[in-house]
Amino acid sequence: MPRSAVIILTGPARAVKISDDSGRCNCTIPGLQAIPLIDGGAALYVVDGEHAQIRYDVVAGDGTVGAPGQYRWGFRTPGFVALVTAAATARPDQLAAEHLGTCRRAVSIALPPDAPPKAFQLQLVGLPNAGHPLRTVTRQFQLDDLPIEPSQRLSARLDDGGRELHLTNHGPTTTALLTTGSCGNSGSTACSVTIEAGMTTVLRPTSWPSPGAIRFEVRDTPTSPAHRWGRLTA
Amino acid sequence: MPAPPPLTPGQPDPVMLFDIALGPGATPSSQAEVTGLAVDDRAAYLLGPVVGESTQLAVVDKLGQATTAGQLSIAGRWTEISVLPGPDRSLLALLGSGQLGIHDPVSGRVTTVFLPAQARGLAADIDRRLFYVGLEAEIAIVDPDAGRRLCGIALPGGPTQLGPPEQLLCAENGTLVALLGGAEGAAVAIVEPNASQAEVIELQNGPRSLCYDDRSGLVFLAVDATAIEPAGVAVIDRDSGRRIGGVIQTSLSPASLTLLRCGPRTHLYASVPGAGLEVIDVARRAVVGRLCAVWVGAFAAADQAAGELYIADRFAGARRILPLIGGSPIARHVTRNSSTEQITPPLSGPRTTPDGSTEMQKFDIGTVVASTDAGAVIVDPTHAELWLSSDGPAPGPASAADQLGNPVGDTIAEDDHLVTYFERGLMVTTPVTGGPTTVAVPRFEASFNIGALGVADELEFLLGREQ
């Protein structure tokens, strides 16, 4: 399992805290190293090893509260990219890279209890894996207008070589617009998806690189078998 | 935002079943049904029939060939069989009238432990290396290595007059479960590991057999049809002692139930003699697969590590059942790579990969390994064998799978070489005089070109176009 990842934050925002699941902050987190950039417009970290969670608390940068423009936060491993886009606000967005260094790596979005509701864009990309000459397909899932409520946490990960998107919703039922496709391929499709409260929703296009219908499953927990299933069409 | 479209409900993924008859040497006696069946990682053990004053026993390897122990004729009338696998050899327990025979198939030696005449119900506790035998009012514990009976676990009588256990089983965690039957009712007795007393769940109707899932705490009962419910499987929550939902309907009354797990999935196999074998998805409480065959007998045993089932053939010997989970990444990949419309039968059951993260299954085209990052890939059989071997390409105690990680793509032909890419290495088979040579070469993880990264490039970088 590849164990290194790069985490990046760009745009009119800054991380007021970077912490892990043990309560350690910033440079006390083992394996986390800042990478200086020449123009200073982004914060870049490299992280090595297994981590249950590396969390960024992201707020609007100095003097930019209410200013137009959105920030981007994301992380990349050799086979996986997660990218969150949102408007920078005064209350921190809690964005986390989870289970880094394992095959269950995921991204999560949460808001503190006293924050106003907010819409995010979430993008997950499965990259061609580890230099295999025949693995050239990049598979991409994008959730637009994804509303997150205070105290809600939504986590997302890819499975089956990037063919499946798993969304676990610790909060109220949420609806978002899903676009799937392959990079470099114009045949993408969009449909509205409901992410049920307290459940794991698994979404899988029936074919690549031009996804048609999307098969969905609803599970009680991320690892339990589905108790409801069916198909979504654009 | 547009309103979500209505969801089109679908069917659960089916479980397809493929059966392989065990070879000619597997049949204890032609045209005779086995009376007991046990399986471990080495072989399947087929008991029966009784010929004169001896009982036939066939020891069959997983490919269906009789082993060197072959067909044995063991003095005495034995009716039940259980196996205790060990590092060097397995020990068999044979239960007969008033005695337990502990049989070493390698040496042929049989040690007899005498018991009361009504002994019934036999189970093996692999972790504690013990056999359990049901008696009138207790479960006897037998140490097979010492060849003697130890203490017993008392079974409560209860308000109804319950007889001795009709069936005894030992779950993976050591929990003992006994089906008690009597003239006025039935009950399930459950004994936790190291407990000296049983807790009892009384039943309204006497089931034919039972099965226990130690992870969920559910007891499954094979029940006949009643005036208000069909034949099938009743589910009881062990903690509350109450039924959960209605009966999961099967085509006819199951004679036996066997639990088989792979990864997060738990399937229950209901044997309906003369009709077939039905697969029940425990989470969905529904029959998701069916093998219609008149040869299906009453006795079945699961090989949990191999993800396979062995089932008695009503006419002779036994058969090996290989499940293929429809809709799984493995089944999808095999279908994509099949040259025909027919689904390719597997050569083994679905097994967990060495790192425990996912599954793999053998087919004639190779071993299909499904991982989170790479999805399902087909690995050349010789490469898969080396990957699963205990010796890795580099010196040290780590296995090949530990050193190389999971395969990341189908095995491919490059020039004259056959190459399989893994997360941390690759295997190459080069045709040379005397046969192929397989080597493993360490590889570096994909690198990040962060030195050239500028702010404007961050999106391109995160989308993986930077490399």
PDB file of C-alpha atoms in Angstrom, chain B residues 131-340:
ATOM      1  CA  PHE B 131     -13.958 -32.488  21.206  1.00  0.00           C
ATOM      2  CA  TYR B 132     -17.437 -32.096  22.713  1.00  0.00           C
ATOM      3  CA  VAL B 133     -20.052 -34.853  22.859  1.00  0.00           C
ATOM      4  CA  GLY B 134     -23.728 -34.465  23.820  1.00  0.00           C
ATOM      5  CA  LEU B 135     -24.987 -36.739  26.589  1.00  0.00           C
ATOM      6  CA  GLU B 136     -28.312 -37.065  28.461  1.00  0.00           C
ATOM      7  CA  ALA B 137     -27.814 -34.128  30.810  1.00  0.00           C
ATOM      8  CA  GLU B 138     -24.405 -32.741  29.970  1.00  0.00           C
ATOM      9  CA  ILE B 139     -21.881 -32.015  27.280  1.00  0.00           C
ATOM     10  CA  ALA B 140     -18.817 -34.190  27.726  1.00  0.00           C
ATOM     11  CA  ILE B 141     -15.394 -32.680  27.020  1.00  0.00           C
ATOM     12  CA  VAL B 142     -12.773 -34.976  25.498  1.00  0.00           C
ATOM     13  CA  ASP B 143      -9.054 -34.260  25.224  1.00  0.00           C
ATOM     14  CA  PRO B 144      -8.038 -36.018  21.993  1.00  0.00           C
ATOM     15  CA  ASP B 145      -4.297 -35.791  22.607  1.00  0.00           C
ATOM     16  CA  ALA B 146      -4.605 -37.435  26.018  1.00  0.00           C
ATOM     17  CA  GLY B 147      -7.318 -39.747  24.729  1.00  0.00           C
ATOM     18  CA  ARG B 148      -9.571 -39.269  27.750  1.00  0.00           C
ATOM     19  CA  ARG B 149     -12.766 -37.622  28.898  1.00  0.00           C
ATOM     20  CA  LEU B 150     -12.433 -34.501  31.014  1.00  0.00           C
ATOM     21  CA  CYS B 151     -15.180 -32.768  32.987  1.00  0.00           C
ATOM     22  CA  GLY B 152     -18.600 -31.979  31.532  1.00  0.00           C
ATOM     23  CA  ILE B 153     -20.922 -28.994  31.173  1.00  0.00           C
ATOM     24  CA  ALA B 154     -24.342 -29.525  32.759  1.00  0.00           C
ATOM     25  CA  LEU B 155     -27.415 -29.041  30.596  1.00  0.00           C
ATOM     26  CA  PRO B 156     -30.486 -27.733  32.433  1.00  0.00           C
ATOM     27  CA  GLY B 157     -33.652 -29.790  32.305  1.00  0.00           C
ATOM     28  CA  GLY B 158     -36.013 -26.811  32.021  1.00  0.00           C
ATOM     29  CA  PRO B 159     -39.776 -26.885  32.393  1.00  0.00           C
ATOM     30  CA  THR B 160     -40.123 -29.398  29.591  1.00  0.00           C
ATOM     31  CA  GLN B 161     -38.542 -32.803  29.533  1.00  0.00           C
ATOM     32  CA  LEU B 162     -35.715 -32.293  27.098  1.00  0.00           C
ATOM     33  CA  GLY B 163     -33.734 -35.150  25.705  1.00  0.00           C
ATOM     34  CA  PRO B 164     -30.021 -35.255  24.916  1.00  0.00           C
ATOM     35  CA  PRO B 165     -28.648 -32.937  22.240  1.00  0.00           C
ATOM     36  CA  GLU B 166     -29.790 -33.763  18.745  1.00  0.00           C
ATOM     37  CA  GLN B 167     -27.101 -31.545  17.285  1.00  0.00           C
ATOM     38  CA  LEU B 168     -24.006 -29.941  18.729  1.00  0.00           C
ATOM     39  CA  LEU B 169     -21.785 -27.324  17.150  1.00  0.00           C
ATOM     40  CA  CYS B 170     -18.878 -25.153  18.205  1.00  0.00           C
ATOM     41  CA  ALA B 171     -18.627 -21.643  16.759  1.00  0.00           C
ATOM     42  CA  GLU B 172     -15.325 -20.031  15.731  1.00  0.00           C
ATOM     43  CA  ASN B 173     -15.085 -18.153  19.032  1.00  0.00           C
ATOM     44  CA  GLY B 174     -15.569 -21.356  21.030  1.00  0.00           C
ATOM     45  CA  THR B 175     -19.245 -20.874  21.867  1.00  0.00           C
ATOM     46  CA  LEU B 176     -21.021 -24.221  22.107  1.00  0.00           C
ATOM     47  CA  VAL B 177     -24.557 -24.479  20.773  1.00  0.00           C
ATOM     48  CA  ALA B 178     -26.776 -27.531  21.276  1.00  0.00           C
ATOM     49  CA  LEU B 179     -30.188 -28.317  19.874  1.00  0.00           C
ATOM     50  CA  LEU B 180     -32.166 -30.130  22.556  1.00  0.00           C
ATOM     51  CA  GLY B 181     -35.267 -32.035  21.622  1.00  0.00           C
ATOM     52  CA  GLY B 182     -37.855 -33.876  23.664  1.00  0.00           C
ATOM     53  CA  ALA B 183     -41.373 -35.212  23.701  1.00  0.00           C
ATOM     54  CA  GLU B 184     -42.853 -31.916  24.876  1.00  0.00           C
ATOM     55  CA  GLY B 185     -40.741 -29.286  23.205  1.00  0.00           C
ATOM     56  CA  ALA B 186     -37.333 -28.187  22.079  1.00  0.00           C
ATOM     57  CA  ALA B 187     -34.691 -25.700  23.140  1.00  0.00           C
ATOM     58  CA  VAL B 188     -31.336 -24.259  22.172  1.00  0.00           C
ATOM     59  CA  ALA B 189     -28.607 -24.413  24.806  1.00  0.00           C
ATOM     60  CA  ILE B 190     -25.702 -21.958  24.451  1.00  0.00           C
ATOM     61  CA  VAL B 191     -22.482 -22.263  26.437  1.00  0.00           C
ATOM     62  CA  GLU B 192     -19.914 -19.488  26.289  1.00  0.00           C
ATOM     63  CA  PRO B 193     -16.217 -20.419  26.322  1.00  0.00           C
ATOM     64  CA  ASN B 194     -15.022 -21.252  29.840  1.00  0.00           C
ATOM     65  CA  ALA B 195     -18.592 -21.114  31.211  1.00  0.00           C
ATOM     66  CA  SER B 196     -19.760 -24.009  33.311  1.00  0.00           C
ATOM     67  CA  GLN B 197     -23.471 -23.485  32.685  1.00  0.00           C
ATOM     68  CA  ALA B 198     -25.659 -23.222  29.638  1.00  0.00           C
ATOM     69  CA  GLU B 199     -28.240 -20.569  28.881  1.00  0.00           C
ATOM     70  CA  VAL B 200     -31.377 -21.999  27.335  1.00  0.00           C
ATOM     71  CA  ILE B 201     -33.767 -20.564  24.736  1.00  0.00           C
ATOM     72  CA  GLU B 202     -37.012 -22.514  24.595  1.00  0.00           C
ATOM     73  CA  LEU B 203     -38.592 -23.078  21.208  1.00  0.00           C
ATOM     74  CA  GLN B 204     -42.208 -23.483  20.231  1.00  0.00           C
ATOM     75  CA  ASN B 205     -41.602 -26.094  17.580  1.00  0.00           C
ATOM     76  CA  GLY B 206     -38.811 -28.567  17.198  1.00  0.00           C
ATOM     77  CA  PRO B 207     -36.530 -27.513  14.321  1.00  0.00           C
ATOM     78  CA  ARG B 208     -34.733 -30.016  12.125  1.00  0.00           C
ATOM     79  CA  SER B 209     -31.323 -28.484  12.673  1.00  0.00           C
ATOM     80  CA  LEU B 210     -29.624 -25.249  13.624  1.00  0.00           C
ATOM     81  CA  CYS B 211     -26.701 -22.993  12.848  1.00  0.00           C
ATOM     82  CA  TYR B 212     -25.139 -20.174  14.906  1.00  0.00           C
ATOM     83  CA  ASP B 213     -23.416 -16.944  13.877  1.00  0.00           C
ATOM     84  CA  ASP B 214     -21.121 -15.908  16.720  1.00  0.00           C
ATOM     85  CA  ARG B 215     -20.540 -12.455  15.190  1.00  0.00           C
ATOM     86  CA  SER B 216     -24.188 -11.406  15.093  1.00  0.00           C
ATOM     87  CA  GLY B 217     -25.423 -13.636  17.931  1.00  0.00           C
ATOM     88  CA  LEU B 218     -28.151 -15.023  15.698  1.00  0.00           C
ATOM     89  CA  VAL B 219     -29.388 -18.617  15.847  1.00  0.00           C
ATOM     90  CA  PHE B 220     -30.798 -20.012  12.597  1.00  0.00           C
ATOM     91  CA  LEU B 221     -33.306 -22.849  12.760  1.00  0.00           C
ATOM     92  CA  ALA B 222     -34.410 -25.082   9.890  1.00  0.00           C
ATOM     93  CA  VAL B 223     -38.166 -25.336  10.347  1.00  0.00           C
ATOM     94  CA  ASP B 224     -41.025 -27.200   8.698  1.00  0.00           C
ATOM     95  CA  ALA B 225     -44.082 -25.470   7.302  1.00  0.00           C
ATOM     96  CA  THR B 226     -46.883 -24.781   9.763  1.00  0.00           C
ATOM     97  CA  ALA B 227     -50.473 -23.649   9.306  1.00  0.00           C
ATOM     98  CA  ILE B 228     -49.348 -20.028   9.377  1.00  0.00           C
ATOM     99  CA  GLU B 229     -45.763 -20.051   8.131  1.00  0.00           C
ATOM    100  CA  PRO B 230     -43.880 -21.658   5.249  1.00  0.00           C
ATOM    101  CA  ALA B 231     -40.921 -24.002   5.558  1.00  0.00           C
ATOM    102  CA  GLY B 232     -37.584 -22.282   5.768  1.00  0.00           C
ATOM    103  CA  VAL B 233     -35.270 -20.668   8.259  1.00  0.00           C
ATOM    104  CA  ALA B 234     -36.363 -19.005  11.486  1.00  0.00           C
ATOM    105  CA  VAL B 235     -33.960 -16.502  13.058  1.00  0.00           C
ATOM    106  CA  ILE B 236     -33.616 -16.024  16.823  1.00  0.00           C
ATOM    107  CA  ASP B 237     -31.720 -13.254  18.551  1.00  0.00           C
ATOM    108  CA  ARG B 238     -29.654 -14.983  21.166  1.00  0.00           C
ATOM    109  CA  ASP B 239     -29.637 -12.021  23.590  1.00  0.00           C
ATOM    110  CA  SER B 240     -33.386 -11.512  23.710  1.00  0.00           C
ATOM    111  CA  GLY B 241     -34.340 -15.107  22.938  1.00  0.00           C
ATOM    112  CA  ARG B 242     -36.967 -13.778  20.504  1.00  0.00           C
ATOM    113  CA  ARG B 243     -37.696 -14.493  16.891  1.00  0.00           C
ATOM    114  CA  ILE B 244     -36.614 -11.819  14.410  1.00  0.00           C
ATOM    115  CA  GLY B 245     -39.122 -11.385  11.605  1.00  0.00           C
ATOM    116  CA  GLY B 246     -40.899 -14.184   9.845  1.00  0.00           C
ATOM    117  CA  VAL B 247     -39.519 -17.381   8.387  1.00  0.00           C
ATOM    118  CA  ILE B 248     -37.096 -16.924   5.462  1.00  0.00           C
ATOM    119  CA  GLN B 249     -38.863 -19.128   2.984  1.00  0.00           C
ATOM    120  CA  THR B 250     -37.068 -21.962   1.194  1.00  0.00           C
ATOM    121  CA  SER B 251     -38.541 -24.305  -1.403  1.00  0.00           C
ATOM    122  CA  LEU B 252     -38.922 -27.170   1.095  1.00  0.00           C
ATOM    123  CA  SER B 253     -37.871 -27.878   4.667  1.00  0.00           C
ATOM    124  CA  PRO B 254     -34.067 -27.683   4.942  1.00  0.00           C
ATOM    125  CA  ALA B 255     -32.373 -30.726   6.457  1.00  0.00           C
ATOM    126  CA  SER B 256     -29.291 -28.809   7.502  1.00  0.00           C
ATOM    127  CA  LEU B 257     -27.903 -25.289   7.631  1.00  0.00           C
ATOM    128  CA  THR B 258     -24.265 -24.301   7.145  1.00  0.00           C
ATOM    129  CA  LEU B 259     -22.750 -20.840   7.590  1.00  0.00           C
ATOM    130  CA  LEU B 260     -20.048 -19.631   5.199  1.00  0.00           C
ATOM    131  CA  ARG B 261     -18.349 -16.253   5.538  1.00  0.00           C
ATOM    132  CA  CYS B 262     -16.141 -14.262   3.212  1.00  0.00           C
ATOM    133  CA  GLY B 263     -15.242 -10.684   4.054  1.00  0.00           C
ATOM    134  CA  PRO B 264     -18.311  -8.773   5.223  1.00  0.00           C
ATOM    135  CA  ARG B 265     -20.704 -11.269   3.657  1.00  0.00           C
ATOM    136  CA  THR B 266     -22.362 -14.067   5.584  1.00  0.00           C
ATOM    137  CA  HIS B 267     -24.314 -16.659   3.651  1.00  0.00           C
ATOM    138  CA  LEU B 268     -26.365 -19.501   5.001  1.00  0.00           C
ATOM    139  CA  TYR B 269     -26.545 -22.670   2.921  1.00  0.00           C
ATOM    140  CA  ALA B 270     -29.747 -24.671   3.352  1.00  0.00           C
ATOM    141  CA  SER B 271     -29.583 -28.277   2.152  1.00  0.00           C
ATOM    142  CA  VAL B 272     -32.904 -29.568   0.918  1.00  0.00           C
ATOM    143  CA  PRO B 273     -32.284 -33.251   0.115  1.00  0.00           C
ATOM    144  CA  GLY B 274     -33.624 -34.267  -3.257  1.00  0.00           C
ATOM    145  CA  ALA B 275     -34.399 -30.674  -4.245  1.00  0.00           C
ATOM    146  CA  GLY B 276     -31.220 -28.669  -4.029  1.00  0.00           C
ATOM    147  CA  LEU B 277     -29.060 -26.239  -2.155  1.00  0.00           C
ATOM    148  CA  GLU B 278     -30.295 -22.725  -1.395  1.00  0.00           C
ATOM    149  CA  VAL B 279     -28.164 -19.725  -0.410  1.00  0.00           C
ATOM    150  CA  ILE B 280     -29.607 -17.232   2.042  1.00  0.00           C
ATOM    151  CA  ASP B 281     -28.146 -13.748   2.401  1.00  0.00           C
ATOM    152  CA  VAL B 282     -28.319 -13.278   6.153  1.00  0.00           C
ATOM    153  CA  ALA B 283     -28.361  -9.467   6.031  1.00  0.00           C
ATOM    154  CA  ARG B 284     -31.059  -9.321   3.363  1.00  0.00           C
ATOM    155  CA  ARG B 285     -33.017 -12.263   4.793  1.00  0.00           C
ATOM    156  CA  ALA B 286     -33.613 -13.618   1.313  1.00  0.00           C
ATOM    157  CA  VAL B 287     -32.660 -16.579  -0.855  1.00  0.00           C
ATOM    158  CA  VAL B 288     -30.073 -15.189  -3.295  1.00  0.00           C
ATOM    159  CA  GLY B 289     -28.854 -18.380  -4.968  1.00  0.00           C
ATOM    160  CA  ARG B 290     -30.061 -21.853  -5.736  1.00  0.00           C
ATOM    161  CA  LEU B 291     -28.531 -25.053  -7.053  1.00  0.00           C
ATOM    162  CA  CYS B 292     -31.344 -27.341  -8.143  1.00  0.00           C
ATOM    163  CA  ALA B 293     -30.063 -30.913  -7.979  1.00  0.00           C
ATOM    164  CA  VAL B 294     -31.591 -34.193  -6.903  1.00  0.00           C
ATOM    165  CA  TRP B 295     -28.254 -35.415  -5.583  1.00  0.00           C
ATOM    166  CA  VAL B 296     -28.101 -32.892  -2.726  1.00  0.00           C
ATOM    167  CA  GLY B 297     -27.892 -34.781   0.545  1.00  0.00           C
ATOM    168  CA  ALA B 298     -28.420 -33.780   4.140  1.00  0.00           C
ATOM    169  CA  PHE B 299     -24.850 -33.410   5.352  1.00  0.00           C
ATOM    170  CA  ALA B 300     -22.699 -30.392   4.636  1.00  0.00           C
ATOM    171  CA  ALA B 301     -19.471 -28.920   5.993  1.00  0.00           C
ATOM    172  CA  ALA B 302     -17.847 -25.556   5.307  1.00  0.00           C
ATOM    173  CA  ASP B 303     -14.183 -24.864   4.649  1.00  0.00           C
ATOM    174  CA  GLN B 304     -14.189 -21.283   5.926  1.00  0.00           C
ATOM    175  CA  ALA B 305     -10.620 -20.468   4.907  1.00  0.00           C
ATOM    176  CA  ALA B 306     -11.205 -21.607   1.329  1.00  0.00           C
ATOM    177  CA  GLY B 307     -14.717 -20.125   1.066  1.00  0.00           C
ATOM    178  CA  GLU B 308     -16.087 -23.485  -0.059  1.00  0.00           C
ATOM    179  CA  LEU B 309     -18.743 -25.958   0.945  1.00  0.00           C
ATOM    180  CA  TYR B 310     -18.700 -29.740   0.838  1.00  0.00           C
ATOM    181  CA  ILE B 311     -22.014 -31.523   0.636  1.00  0.00           C
ATOM    182  CA  ALA B 312     -23.025 -35.164   0.714  1.00  0.00           C
ATOM    183  CA  ASP B 313     -24.258 -36.687  -2.532  1.00  0.00           C
ATOM    184  CA  ARG B 314     -27.405 -38.725  -1.925  1.00  0.00           C
ATOM    185  CA  PHE B 315     -26.222 -41.346  -4.363  1.00  0.00           C
ATOM    186  CA  ALA B 316     -22.510 -41.634  -3.664  1.00  0.00           C
ATOM    187  CA  GLY B 317     -19.748 -39.656  -2.037  1.00  0.00           C
ATOM    188  CA  ALA B 318     -19.768 -35.889  -1.828  1.00  0.00           C
ATOM    189  CA  ARG B 319     -19.363 -32.786  -3.943  1.00  0.00           C
ATOM    190  CA  ARG B 320     -17.432 -29.586  -3.586  1.00  0.00           C
ATOM    191  CA  ILE B 321     -19.482 -26.385  -3.957  1.00  0.00           C
ATOM    192  CA  LEU B 322     -17.760 -23.233  -5.248  1.00  0.00           C
ATOM    193  CA  PRO B 323     -19.746 -19.997  -4.874  1.00  0.00           C
ATOM    194  CA  LEU B 324     -19.277 -17.015  -7.177  1.00  0.00           C
ATOM    195  CA  ILE B 325     -20.749 -13.776  -5.874  1.00  0.00           C
ATOM    196  CA  GLY B 326     -22.576 -12.120  -8.763  1.00  0.00           C
ATOM    197  CA  GLY B 327     -22.037  -8.365  -9.019  1.00  0.00           C
ATOM    198  CA  SER B 328     -18.771  -8.528  -7.090  1.00  0.00           C
ATOM    199  CA  PRO B 329     -15.676  -6.954  -8.661  1.00  0.00           C
ATOM    200  CA  ILE B 330     -14.326 -10.458  -9.210  1.00  0.00           C
ATOM    201  CA  ALA B 331     -17.420 -11.677 -11.077  1.00  0.00           C
ATOM    202  CA  ARG B 332     -17.569  -8.481 -13.140  1.00  0.00           C
ATOM    203  CA  HIS B 333     -13.934  -8.737 -14.190  1.00  0.00           C
ATOM    204  CA  VAL B 334     -14.217 -12.404 -15.111  1.00  0.00           C
ATOM    205  CA  THR B 335     -17.305 -11.662 -17.197  1.00  0.00           C
ATOM    206  CA  ARG B 336     -15.537  -8.778 -18.952  1.00  0.00           C
ATOM    207  CA  ASN B 337     -12.641 -11.067 -19.849  1.00  0.00           C
ATOM    208  CA  SER B 338     -14.735 -14.067 -20.836  1.00  0.00           C
ATOM    209  CA  SER B 339     -14.755 -14.965 -24.511  1.00  0.00           C
ATOM    210  CA  THR B 340     -18.252 -16.410 -24.245  1.00  0.00           C
TER     211      THR B 340
END
